[in-house]
Short mmCIF file of C-alpha atoms in Angstrom, two decimals:
data_model
loop_
_atom_site.label_atom_id
_atom_site.label_comp_id
_atom_site.label_asym_id
_atom_site.label_seq_id
_atom_site.Cartn_x
_atom_site.Cartn_y
_atom_site.Cartn_z
CA MET A 1 -14.31 -0.85 -17.56
CA ASN A 2 -14.83 2.30 -15.51
CA PHE A 3 -11.69 3.62 -13.90
CA GLU A 4 -13.62 6.36 -12.12
CA ASP A 5 -15.99 3.92 -10.41
CA LYS A 6 -16.03 4.68 -6.67
CA ASP A 7 -15.73 1.06 -5.60
CA TYR A 8 -12.82 0.57 -7.99
CA ARG A 9 -11.07 3.63 -6.53
CA ILE A 10 -11.50 2.13 -3.05
CA ARG A 11 -9.86 -1.09 -4.24
CA VAL A 12 -6.93 0.80 -5.72
CA GLY A 13 -6.88 2.87 -2.52
CA LEU A 14 -5.88 -0.13 -0.42
CA ALA A 15 -3.05 -0.85 -2.86
CA GLU A 16 -1.90 2.77 -2.35
CA MET A 17 -1.83 2.17 1.42
CA LEU A 18 0.48 -0.83 1.00
CA LYS A 19 3.16 1.18 -0.79
CA GLY A 20 6.59 1.26 0.76
CA GLY A 21 5.80 -1.97 2.56
CA VAL A 22 6.62 -5.65 2.52
CA ILE A 23 4.01 -8.34 1.92
CA MET A 24 5.11 -11.70 3.30
CA ASP A 25 4.00 -15.23 2.43
CA VAL A 26 2.93 -17.14 5.56
CA ILE A 27 1.46 -20.59 6.05
CA ASN A 28 0.17 -20.39 9.62
CA ALA A 29 -0.78 -18.02 12.46
CA GLU A 30 2.65 -18.23 14.06
CA GLN A 31 4.42 -17.10 10.88
CA ALA A 32 1.82 -14.38 10.37
CA LYS A 33 2.59 -12.97 13.83
CA ILE A 34 6.32 -13.00 13.11
CA ALA A 35 5.60 -11.07 9.90
CA GLU A 36 3.40 -8.52 11.64
CA GLN A 37 5.91 -7.96 14.46
CA ALA A 38 8.66 -7.49 11.90
CA GLY A 39 6.65 -4.65 10.35
CA ALA A 40 5.08 -6.36 7.32
CA ALA A 41 2.36 -4.22 5.70
CA ALA A 42 0.33 -7.34 4.82
CA VAL A 43 0.58 -11.11 4.73
CA MET A 44 -0.26 -13.62 2.01
CA ALA A 45 -2.02 -16.65 3.49
CA LEU A 46 -0.91 -19.87 1.78
CA GLU A 47 -0.93 -23.60 2.27
CA ARG A 48 2.61 -23.94 0.92
CA VAL A 49 5.21 -21.33 -0.02
CA PRO A 50 6.17 -21.21 -3.72
CA ALA A 51 9.49 -23.06 -3.15
CA ASP A 52 7.53 -26.04 -1.76
CA ILE A 53 4.90 -25.84 -4.50
CA ARG A 54 7.76 -26.01 -6.99
CA ALA A 55 9.42 -28.94 -5.19
CA ASP A 56 6.22 -30.90 -4.59
CA GLY A 57 4.82 -30.65 -8.12
CA GLY A 58 1.20 -31.65 -8.74
CA VAL A 59 -1.74 -29.25 -8.86
CA ALA A 60 -1.52 -26.19 -6.59
CA ARG A 61 -4.85 -24.71 -5.49
CA MET A 62 -6.39 -22.05 -3.23
CA ALA A 63 -5.54 -22.59 0.47
CA ASP A 64 -7.89 -24.30 2.92
CA PRO A 65 -10.30 -21.69 4.36
CA ASP A 66 -9.30 -22.83 7.87
CA ILE A 67 -5.71 -21.72 7.23
CA ILE A 68 -6.91 -18.36 5.93
CA GLU A 69 -9.26 -17.89 8.90
CA SER A 70 -6.56 -18.72 11.45
CA ILE A 71 -4.20 -16.19 9.85
CA LYS A 72 -6.95 -13.55 9.73
CA LYS A 73 -7.48 -14.05 13.47
CA ALA A 74 -3.78 -13.85 14.28
CA VAL A 75 -2.99 -10.45 12.74
CA SER A 76 -4.49 -6.98 12.31
CA ILE A 77 -2.75 -6.14 9.02
CA PRO A 78 -4.42 -6.93 5.66
CA VAL A 79 -4.54 -10.60 4.71
CA MET A 80 -4.19 -11.60 1.07
CA ALA A 81 -4.76 -15.03 -0.45
CA LYS A 82 -4.14 -16.62 -3.84
CA CYS A 83 -6.60 -18.11 -6.28
CA ARG A 84 -5.81 -19.90 -9.53
CA ILE A 85 -5.75 -17.88 -12.78
CA GLY A 86 -9.29 -17.80 -14.18
CA HIS A 87 -10.80 -19.61 -11.18
CA PHE A 88 -13.52 -17.11 -10.29
CA ALA A 89 -15.23 -19.59 -7.96
CA GLU A 90 -12.10 -19.69 -5.77
CA ALA A 91 -12.05 -15.89 -5.92
CA GLU A 92 -15.69 -15.74 -4.81
CA ILE A 93 -14.83 -17.99 -1.87
CA LEU A 94 -11.91 -15.76 -0.89
CA GLN A 95 -14.17 -12.71 -1.11
CA ALA A 96 -16.78 -14.48 1.05
CA LEU A 97 -14.01 -15.14 3.58
CA GLU A 98 -13.39 -11.35 3.56
CA VAL A 99 -9.81 -11.65 2.43
CA ASP A 100 -8.49 -8.08 1.95
CA PHE A 101 -6.73 -8.68 -1.39
CA ILE A 102 -6.91 -11.57 -3.87
CA ASP A 103 -3.81 -12.60 -5.82
CA GLU A 104 -4.79 -14.21 -9.12
CA SER A 105 -1.51 -16.04 -9.18
CA GLU A 106 0.66 -17.94 -11.63
CA VAL A 107 2.19 -19.70 -8.60
CA LEU A 108 -0.94 -21.87 -8.47
CA THR A 109 -1.91 -24.15 -11.36
CA PRO A 110 -4.04 -22.15 -13.84
CA ALA A 111 -7.73 -23.14 -13.99
CA ASP A 112 -8.45 -21.41 -17.31
CA ASN A 113 -5.83 -21.31 -20.03
CA ALA A 114 -7.65 -18.66 -22.08
CA ASN A 115 -9.25 -16.25 -19.63
CA HIS A 116 -8.35 -14.37 -16.50
CA ILE A 117 -11.02 -13.47 -13.94
CA ASP A 118 -13.31 -10.52 -14.68
CA LYS A 119 -12.15 -8.56 -11.68
CA TRP A 120 -14.55 -5.65 -12.17
CA ARG A 121 -17.42 -7.57 -10.64
CA PHE A 122 -15.66 -8.17 -7.31
CA LYS A 123 -15.69 -5.97 -4.22
CA ALA A 124 -12.36 -7.39 -3.08
CA PRO A 125 -9.33 -5.92 -4.87
CA PHE A 126 -7.09 -8.12 -7.03
CA VAL A 127 -3.36 -8.16 -7.67
CA CYS A 128 -2.02 -9.87 -10.79
CA GLY A 129 1.47 -10.72 -11.97
CA CYS A 130 3.08 -9.56 -15.20
CA ARG A 131 6.30 -10.02 -17.18
CA ASN A 132 5.87 -7.01 -19.43
CA LEU A 133 3.74 -3.95 -20.01
CA GLY A 134 1.24 -5.73 -22.26
CA GLU A 135 0.40 -8.24 -19.53
CA ALA A 136 0.17 -5.48 -16.93
CA LEU A 137 -2.23 -3.43 -19.04
CA ARG A 138 -4.43 -6.43 -19.91
CA ARG A 139 -4.75 -7.21 -16.19
CA ILE A 140 -5.58 -3.57 -15.44
CA GLY A 141 -8.18 -3.71 -18.22
CA GLU A 142 -9.70 -6.72 -16.46
CA GLY A 143 -9.95 -4.68 -13.25
CA ALA A 144 -6.77 -5.48 -11.29
CA ALA A 145 -6.15 -2.90 -8.53
CA MET A 146 -2.46 -3.67 -8.22
CA ILE A 147 0.20 -5.10 -10.51
CA ARG A 148 3.27 -7.02 -9.41
CA THR A 149 6.09 -8.53 -11.41
CA LYS A 150 5.94 -12.29 -11.71
CA GLY A 151 9.65 -12.83 -11.34
CA GLU A 152 10.27 -16.54 -10.92
CA ALA A 153 8.59 -17.50 -7.66
CA GLY A 154 10.17 -19.97 -5.26
CA THR A 155 13.69 -19.65 -6.67
CA GLY A 156 15.34 -17.07 -4.44
CA ASP A 157 16.78 -15.70 -7.69
CA VAL A 158 15.82 -12.05 -8.16
CA SER A 159 16.95 -11.80 -11.80
CA GLU A 160 13.54 -12.48 -13.36
CA ALA A 161 11.81 -9.86 -11.17
CA VAL A 162 14.50 -7.41 -12.27
CA ARG A 163 13.92 -8.31 -15.91
CA HIS A 164 10.15 -7.84 -15.56
CA LEU A 165 10.45 -4.53 -13.72
CA ARG A 166 12.82 -3.17 -16.36
CA GLU A 167 10.52 -4.46 -19.13
CA VAL A 168 7.48 -2.71 -17.67
CA ILE A 169 9.14 0.58 -16.74
CA GLY A 170 11.15 0.76 -19.98
CA ALA A 171 8.04 0.15 -22.07
CA ILE A 172 6.12 2.85 -20.15
CA THR A 173 8.92 5.33 -20.81
CA ARG A 174 8.78 4.52 -24.54
CA LEU A 175 4.98 5.02 -24.54
CA THR A 176 5.28 8.52 -23.09
CA VAL A 177 7.27 9.80 -26.06
CA LEU A 178 5.02 8.35 -28.78
CA PRO A 179 2.90 10.79 -30.76
CA GLU A 180 -0.78 10.25 -29.98
CA GLU A 181 -1.59 8.77 -33.38
CA GLU A 182 0.91 5.98 -32.75
CA LEU A 183 -0.82 4.87 -29.54
CA PHE A 184 -3.40 2.91 -31.56
CA SER A 185 -0.81 0.58 -33.02
CA ALA A 186 1.05 0.53 -29.69
CA ALA A 187 -2.14 -0.79 -28.08
CA LYS A 188 -2.37 -3.39 -30.80
CA GLU A 189 1.21 -4.50 -30.27
CA LEU A 190 0.77 -4.59 -26.51
CA ARG A 191 -2.55 -6.46 -27.00
CA ALA A 192 -4.00 -4.11 -24.40
CA PRO A 193 -7.07 -1.83 -24.23
CA LEU A 194 -6.47 1.53 -25.91
CA THR A 195 -8.02 3.44 -22.98
CA VAL A 196 -5.49 1.98 -20.58
CA VAL A 197 -2.59 2.53 -23.00
CA LYS A 198 -3.56 6.20 -23.37
CA MET A 199 -3.83 6.73 -19.61
CA VAL A 200 -0.42 5.16 -18.98
CA ALA A 201 1.19 7.12 -21.85
CA GLU A 202 -0.12 10.35 -20.34
CA ARG A 203 0.84 9.62 -16.72
CA GLY A 204 4.18 7.95 -17.39
CA LYS A 205 3.31 5.26 -14.89
CA LEU A 206 0.78 2.48 -14.40
CA THR A 207 -2.70 3.55 -13.30
CA VAL A 208 -2.42 1.24 -10.28
CA PRO A 209 0.48 0.61 -7.86
CA ASN A 210 3.36 -1.41 -9.30
CA PHE A 211 4.97 -3.86 -6.86
CA ALA A 212 7.80 -6.39 -7.21
CA ALA A 213 7.56 -10.12 -6.54
CA GLY A 214 9.31 -13.36 -7.40
CA GLY A 215 12.71 -14.33 -6.07
CA VAL A 216 13.41 -11.65 -3.43
CA ALA A 217 15.55 -13.34 -0.75
CA THR A 218 17.79 -10.70 0.87
CA PRO A 219 17.56 -7.08 2.08
CA ALA A 220 19.78 -6.15 -0.88
CA ASP A 221 17.32 -7.81 -3.30
CA ALA A 222 14.51 -5.77 -1.77
CA ALA A 223 16.52 -2.55 -2.04
CA LEU A 224 17.38 -3.39 -5.66
CA VAL A 225 13.77 -3.75 -6.80
CA MET A 226 12.78 -0.57 -4.92
CA LYS A 227 15.60 1.33 -6.61
CA LEU A 228 14.42 0.01 -9.97
CA GLY A 229 11.02 1.60 -9.37
CA ALA A 230 8.93 -0.99 -7.51
CA GLU A 231 6.58 0.68 -5.03
CA ALA A 232 6.53 -2.21 -2.52
CA VAL A 233 7.86 -5.77 -2.28
CA PHE A 234 6.34 -9.22 -1.98
CA VAL A 235 8.57 -11.82 -0.32
CA GLY A 236 7.47 -15.40 -0.83
CA SER A 237 9.76 -18.23 0.16
CA GLY A 238 12.68 -15.92 0.95
CA ILE A 239 11.81 -15.41 4.60
CA PHE A 240 10.48 -18.66 5.98
CA LYS A 241 12.87 -20.80 3.90
CA SER A 242 15.87 -19.02 5.42
CA SER A 243 17.77 -20.10 8.54
CA ASN A 244 16.49 -17.21 10.70
CA PRO A 245 13.09 -16.02 9.46
CA GLN A 246 12.40 -13.54 12.26
CA GLN A 247 15.61 -11.60 11.80
CA ARG A 248 15.40 -11.76 8.00
CA ALA A 249 11.81 -10.48 8.05
CA VAL A 250 12.88 -7.49 10.16
CA ALA A 251 15.86 -6.84 7.88
CA ILE A 252 13.83 -6.89 4.67
CA VAL A 253 11.28 -4.44 6.11
CA THR A 254 14.15 -2.15 7.14
CA ALA A 255 15.72 -2.43 3.68
CA VAL A 256 12.48 -1.40 1.96
CA ALA A 257 11.89 1.55 4.30
CA GLN A 258 15.53 2.73 3.98
CA TYR A 259 16.28 1.53 0.43
CA LYS A 260 17.76 4.94 -0.45
CA ASP A 261 20.42 4.55 2.26
CA PRO A 262 22.99 1.82 1.41
CA LYS A 263 24.54 2.10 4.89
CA ALA A 264 21.23 1.25 6.53
CA VAL A 265 20.75 -1.68 4.15
CA ALA A 266 24.30 -2.83 4.94
CA ASP A 267 23.60 -2.70 8.68
CA CYS A 268 20.41 -4.71 8.46
CA SER A 269 22.11 -7.28 6.21
CA ARG A 270 24.64 -8.32 8.88
CA GLY A 271 24.55 -11.74 10.54
CA LEU A 272 21.26 -12.92 9.08
CA GLY A 273 22.44 -16.52 8.71
CA GLU A 274 21.78 -18.45 5.56
CA ALA A 275 19.41 -17.12 2.91
CA MET A 276 17.19 -19.67 1.20
CA LYS A 277 19.38 -21.93 -0.92
CA GLY A 278 17.33 -21.37 -4.04
CA ILE A 279 17.86 -22.31 -7.64
CA SER A 280 19.09 -20.26 -10.55
CA ALA A 281 16.11 -19.32 -12.72
CA ALA A 282 18.30 -19.84 -15.82
CA GLU A 283 18.66 -23.53 -14.98
CA ILE A 284 14.92 -24.18 -14.88
CA PRO A 285 13.64 -25.81 -18.08
CA ASP A 286 11.08 -23.62 -19.86
CA GLU A 287 8.20 -26.04 -19.23
CA ASN A 288 8.76 -25.73 -15.45
CA LEU A 289 8.72 -21.92 -15.34
CA LEU A 290 5.79 -20.44 -13.38
CA GLN A 291 6.02 -17.03 -15.07
CA VAL A 292 4.86 -18.27 -18.48
CA ARG A 293 1.43 -19.13 -17.06
CA MET B 1 1.07 30.97 0.13
CA LYS B 2 2.50 34.08 1.76
CA LYS B 3 5.91 32.67 2.66
CA PRO B 4 7.71 29.54 1.54
CA ILE B 5 7.11 26.63 3.87
CA LEU B 6 8.48 23.09 3.96
CA VAL B 7 6.13 20.21 4.72
CA GLY B 8 7.48 16.74 5.52
CA VAL B 9 5.54 13.54 4.92
CA LEU B 10 6.43 10.53 7.08
CA ALA B 11 7.64 8.05 4.46
CA LEU B 12 8.28 4.87 6.45
CA GLN B 13 5.35 3.14 4.74
CA GLY B 14 1.99 4.06 3.22
CA ASP B 15 0.53 6.52 0.72
CA PHE B 16 3.06 9.29 1.37
CA ALA B 17 3.48 9.84 -2.40
CA CYS B 18 -0.20 10.91 -2.70
CA HIS B 19 0.31 13.63 -0.08
CA LEU B 20 3.52 14.77 -1.73
CA SER B 21 1.83 15.10 -5.11
CA GLN B 22 -1.00 17.14 -3.54
CA LEU B 23 1.62 19.47 -2.05
CA GLU B 24 3.36 19.66 -5.41
CA SER B 25 0.11 20.56 -7.18
CA LEU B 26 -0.26 23.45 -4.71
CA GLN B 27 3.35 24.47 -5.34
CA VAL B 28 4.31 23.84 -1.73
CA ALA B 29 7.69 22.26 -1.02
CA GLY B 30 7.36 18.76 0.40
CA CYS B 31 9.90 16.14 1.43
CA GLU B 32 10.01 12.55 2.63
CA VAL B 33 10.76 11.92 6.29
CA ARG B 34 12.60 8.62 6.82
CA ARG B 35 14.92 9.59 9.68
CA ALA B 36 14.60 11.71 12.83
CA ASP B 37 17.00 14.30 11.39
CA ASP B 38 14.66 14.83 8.43
CA LEU B 39 12.32 16.61 10.87
CA ASN B 40 14.80 19.41 11.61
CA ASP B 41 13.82 22.07 9.10
CA LEU B 42 10.14 21.32 8.71
CA ASP B 43 7.25 23.70 9.29
CA ALA B 44 4.77 20.85 9.36
CA LEU B 45 4.44 17.08 9.13
CA ILE B 46 1.86 14.84 7.48
CA ILE B 47 1.53 11.29 8.77
CA PRO B 48 -0.07 9.38 5.88
CA GLY B 49 -2.31 6.35 5.60
CA GLY B 50 -0.80 2.91 5.55
CA GLU B 51 -0.38 0.28 8.24
CA SER B 52 -0.17 1.81 11.71
CA THR B 53 1.53 -1.32 13.14
CA THR B 54 4.27 -1.02 10.53
CA MET B 55 4.79 2.70 11.11
CA SER B 56 4.72 2.32 14.88
CA GLU B 57 7.34 -0.45 14.74
CA LEU B 58 9.60 1.51 12.36
CA ILE B 59 9.36 4.72 14.41
CA ASP B 60 11.00 2.79 17.27
CA ARG B 61 13.37 0.80 15.08
CA PHE B 62 14.79 3.99 13.56
CA ASP B 63 14.90 5.86 16.91
CA MET B 64 12.41 8.50 15.82
CA ARG B 65 9.95 8.36 18.71
CA LEU B 66 11.44 11.04 20.93
CA LYS B 67 11.86 13.62 18.19
CA LEU B 68 8.50 12.83 16.62
CA THR B 69 6.67 13.12 19.95
CA GLU B 70 8.32 16.47 20.50
CA PHE B 71 7.49 17.61 16.96
CA VAL B 72 3.80 16.75 17.06
CA ARG B 73 3.45 18.49 20.43
CA HIS B 74 4.67 21.83 19.13
CA ARG B 75 4.40 22.03 15.40
CA ALA B 76 1.68 21.60 12.80
CA VAL B 77 0.79 18.00 12.02
CA TRP B 78 -1.92 16.21 10.04
CA GLY B 79 -2.62 12.52 10.41
CA THR B 80 -4.78 10.63 7.90
CA CYS B 81 -6.22 7.20 8.68
CA ALA B 82 -3.19 5.27 10.03
CA GLY B 83 -1.68 8.68 10.74
CA SER B 84 -4.69 9.57 12.88
CA ILE B 85 -4.17 6.36 14.88
CA LEU B 86 -0.56 7.36 15.53
CA LEU B 87 -1.62 10.80 16.81
CA ALA B 88 -4.11 9.41 19.33
CA ARG B 89 -3.72 9.38 23.09
CA LYS B 90 -4.94 5.79 23.20
CA VAL B 91 -5.43 3.01 20.64
CA ASP B 92 -7.58 -0.08 21.24
CA ASP B 93 -4.73 -2.32 20.07
CA PRO B 94 -1.40 -2.71 21.93
CA ARG B 95 0.34 -3.49 18.64
CA VAL B 96 0.33 0.25 17.94
CA ARG B 97 2.22 2.66 20.22
CA PRO B 98 0.75 6.11 19.46
CA LEU B 99 2.45 9.49 19.81
CA GLY B 100 -0.29 10.91 22.04
CA ALA B 101 -0.65 14.34 20.44
CA VAL B 102 -4.45 14.43 20.35
CA ASP B 103 -6.77 13.75 23.26
CA MET B 104 -8.76 10.93 21.68
CA VAL B 105 -9.28 7.19 21.90
CA ILE B 106 -9.36 5.45 18.54
CA ARG B 107 -10.28 1.96 17.33
CA ARG B 108 -8.47 0.38 14.38
CA ASN B 109 -10.25 -1.22 11.39
CA ALA B 110 -13.51 -0.20 12.99
CA TYR B 111 -15.68 -0.49 9.87
CA GLY B 112 -14.36 -4.00 9.17
CA ARG B 113 -12.10 -5.53 6.57
CA GLN B 114 -11.43 -4.21 3.05
CA VAL B 115 -14.74 -5.42 1.55
CA HIS B 116 -16.42 -2.95 3.94
CA SER B 117 -14.24 -0.02 2.86
CA PHE B 118 -16.23 2.71 1.10
CA TYR B 119 -16.31 6.13 -0.53
CA ASP B 120 -18.68 8.94 0.35
CA GLU B 121 -18.91 12.69 0.38
CA ILE B 122 -18.91 14.38 3.75
CA GLU B 123 -19.70 17.87 4.94
CA ALA B 124 -17.01 19.63 6.93
CA ARG B 125 -17.13 22.95 8.76
CA LEU B 126 -13.91 24.53 7.63
CA ASN B 127 -13.24 28.09 8.76
CA GLY B 128 -16.90 28.86 9.29
CA THR B 129 -18.08 27.52 5.95
CA VAL B 130 -19.61 24.15 5.15
CA SER B 131 -17.54 22.39 2.49
CA ARG B 132 -18.03 19.05 0.75
CA LEU B 133 -15.08 16.68 0.86
CA LYS B 134 -14.45 13.50 -1.10
CA ALA B 135 -13.65 10.83 1.46
CA SER B 136 -12.34 7.28 1.10
CA PHE B 137 -12.64 5.17 4.24
CA ILE B 138 -10.17 2.31 3.75
CA ARG B 139 -10.04 -0.15 6.65
CA ALA B 140 -10.59 3.07 8.54
CA PRO B 141 -10.52 3.66 12.30
CA ILE B 142 -13.30 5.19 14.40
CA ILE B 143 -12.71 7.86 17.04
CA GLU B 144 -14.46 6.60 20.17
CA GLU B 145 -13.70 9.27 22.76
CA LEU B 146 -12.67 12.90 22.54
CA GLY B 147 -11.14 15.25 25.08
CA GLY B 148 -12.48 18.75 25.80
CA LYS B 149 -9.88 20.66 23.75
CA VAL B 150 -10.83 18.94 20.53
CA THR B 151 -12.95 20.64 17.85
CA ILE B 152 -15.08 18.43 15.58
CA LEU B 153 -14.97 19.62 11.95
CA ALA B 154 -16.94 16.75 10.41
CA GLU B 155 -18.96 13.76 11.50
CA TYR B 156 -20.05 10.71 9.57
CA GLN B 157 -22.69 8.24 10.75
CA GLY B 158 -22.57 9.79 14.21
CA SER B 159 -18.80 9.58 14.69
CA PRO B 160 -16.25 12.39 14.39
CA VAL B 161 -14.11 11.82 11.28
CA LEU B 162 -12.31 15.18 11.00
CA ILE B 163 -11.13 16.95 14.12
CA GLU B 164 -8.52 19.43 15.26
CA GLN B 165 -6.77 20.16 18.50
CA GLY B 166 -4.31 23.04 18.60
CA ARG B 167 -2.04 22.60 15.58
CA CYS B 168 -3.07 18.97 14.99
CA LEU B 169 -5.48 17.98 12.25
CA VAL B 170 -6.88 14.45 12.21
CA SER B 171 -8.88 12.76 9.44
CA THR B 172 -9.89 9.11 9.70
CA PHE B 173 -10.52 9.08 5.93
CA HIS B 174 -8.41 9.77 2.85
CA SER B 175 -8.98 12.96 0.89
CA GLU B 176 -5.52 12.80 -0.67
CA LEU B 177 -6.55 9.93 -2.96
CA HIS B 178 -8.83 12.34 -4.82
CA ASP B 179 -8.11 15.28 -7.07
CA ASN B 180 -9.68 17.69 -4.55
CA THR B 181 -7.02 19.55 -2.54
CA LEU B 182 -9.39 21.41 -0.21
CA LEU B 183 -8.35 19.66 2.99
CA THR B 184 -4.65 20.00 2.16
CA ARG B 185 -5.19 23.72 1.58
CA TYR B 186 -7.09 24.00 4.86
CA PHE B 187 -4.19 22.33 6.68
CA LEU B 188 -1.60 24.58 5.03
CA GLU B 189 -3.40 27.88 5.29
CA CYS B 190 -5.33 27.55 8.55
CA ILE B 191 -3.07 25.31 10.62
CA VAL B 192 0.48 25.50 9.24
CA LEU B 193 0.49 29.21 8.52
CA ASP B 194 -1.99 29.74 11.34
CA GLY B 195 -3.39 32.76 9.58
CA ARG B 196 -7.15 32.74 9.92
CA LYS B 197 -7.42 34.99 6.88
CA GLY B 198 -7.64 33.52 3.45
CA CYS B 199 -8.56 29.99 4.58
CA PRO B 200 -10.44 28.07 1.92
CA GLY B 201 -14.02 27.30 2.73
#
């Protein structure tokens, strides 16, 4: 664990460059081009979007390298791809494919129920999901270069992402006012490395960029998570499961860039057609939730 | 600083917050630029790193192109990485429509994808002195051609990586990701204030 390591700083550096942007899930070259033209800062190359993974059931795995390659060829913006939690062999494959960012993702079926990937030994940067500060700090301790909320992927219901963002940011705020001698037990409660806890307590923010994901479906959703403190937004099923993906992609990028201006968000929200139908996260039985992975 | 100045940072996408915190650490007033009108009272503009396709698209979507082109022609501006691509006369990729402030041709992602991104220290000739700068090259571009009015301040592996032309400063790398504020101070004191005295070096 060396947060001053030059290669680590370069990995976090790319996450810094993605701030204020939208990262869109795409399943083919055509969708990737729509995303890039709409102003996406990056795309996530997938075989199926989370809503379909949820509907199809079964084991969800890393995408076919052919899909990733075709998306890499289609666009000039960074291309991310997902591997299963703990599946370092999938991660090595993605790194060999020169994917720009690896998402060790709860949307896929976990490969290791006890361990996440040791992300320090990779040259490619990793993003990991979290529901609370403890999870975020453990992932940072393992070498993640970016943290995102888990939300509840594939639902089109933003409420879980909101809950996770508030959890993380609220817990950081509480850390900053603790006397130093209480940080030891705080680290114990958070089940996170003391070094990381101390750094976050001092800075008042995570040591890596903090993005939102899981359930964003409208420009207003995107503006909401930005206003709550997210530094960029992942949109999974919300774009290509809507009635007019092109227009919705453009609108969500506009909403993130102008999230401080409700009039601009209102304007880009007009006439977008139907958002993804979605399901209420509260109606999903606990055993079917992706965020608990 | 001899007089209070206001520096805007284009905040459509990218690492604008890093530039703003460097300005803050130097006690220089900085502000986000998200609309054309935000340019009105600025002494200088920084175009940050990020995705040049995204910024280029949003500059047009928010009707900022005319005012930005005018601004970068007459006032102090510094482009880093994606920002340097936007300042170029010509970009190798039609997906980016540059502002054309600096007489150079630039190629995007010229070192390769993220796994080929790297950190190094470079030597720059700033105000007659050789200074060492911390430099992160993240999916960085390479300047392929330069016009006659351009001054090269630093080269790396045979390519210019830090140049200036008139009141435009261009760096293909990121110095703002590091705790060293030397390049920001150079921009403020030697280009924005345009006083050749008291430049850091």
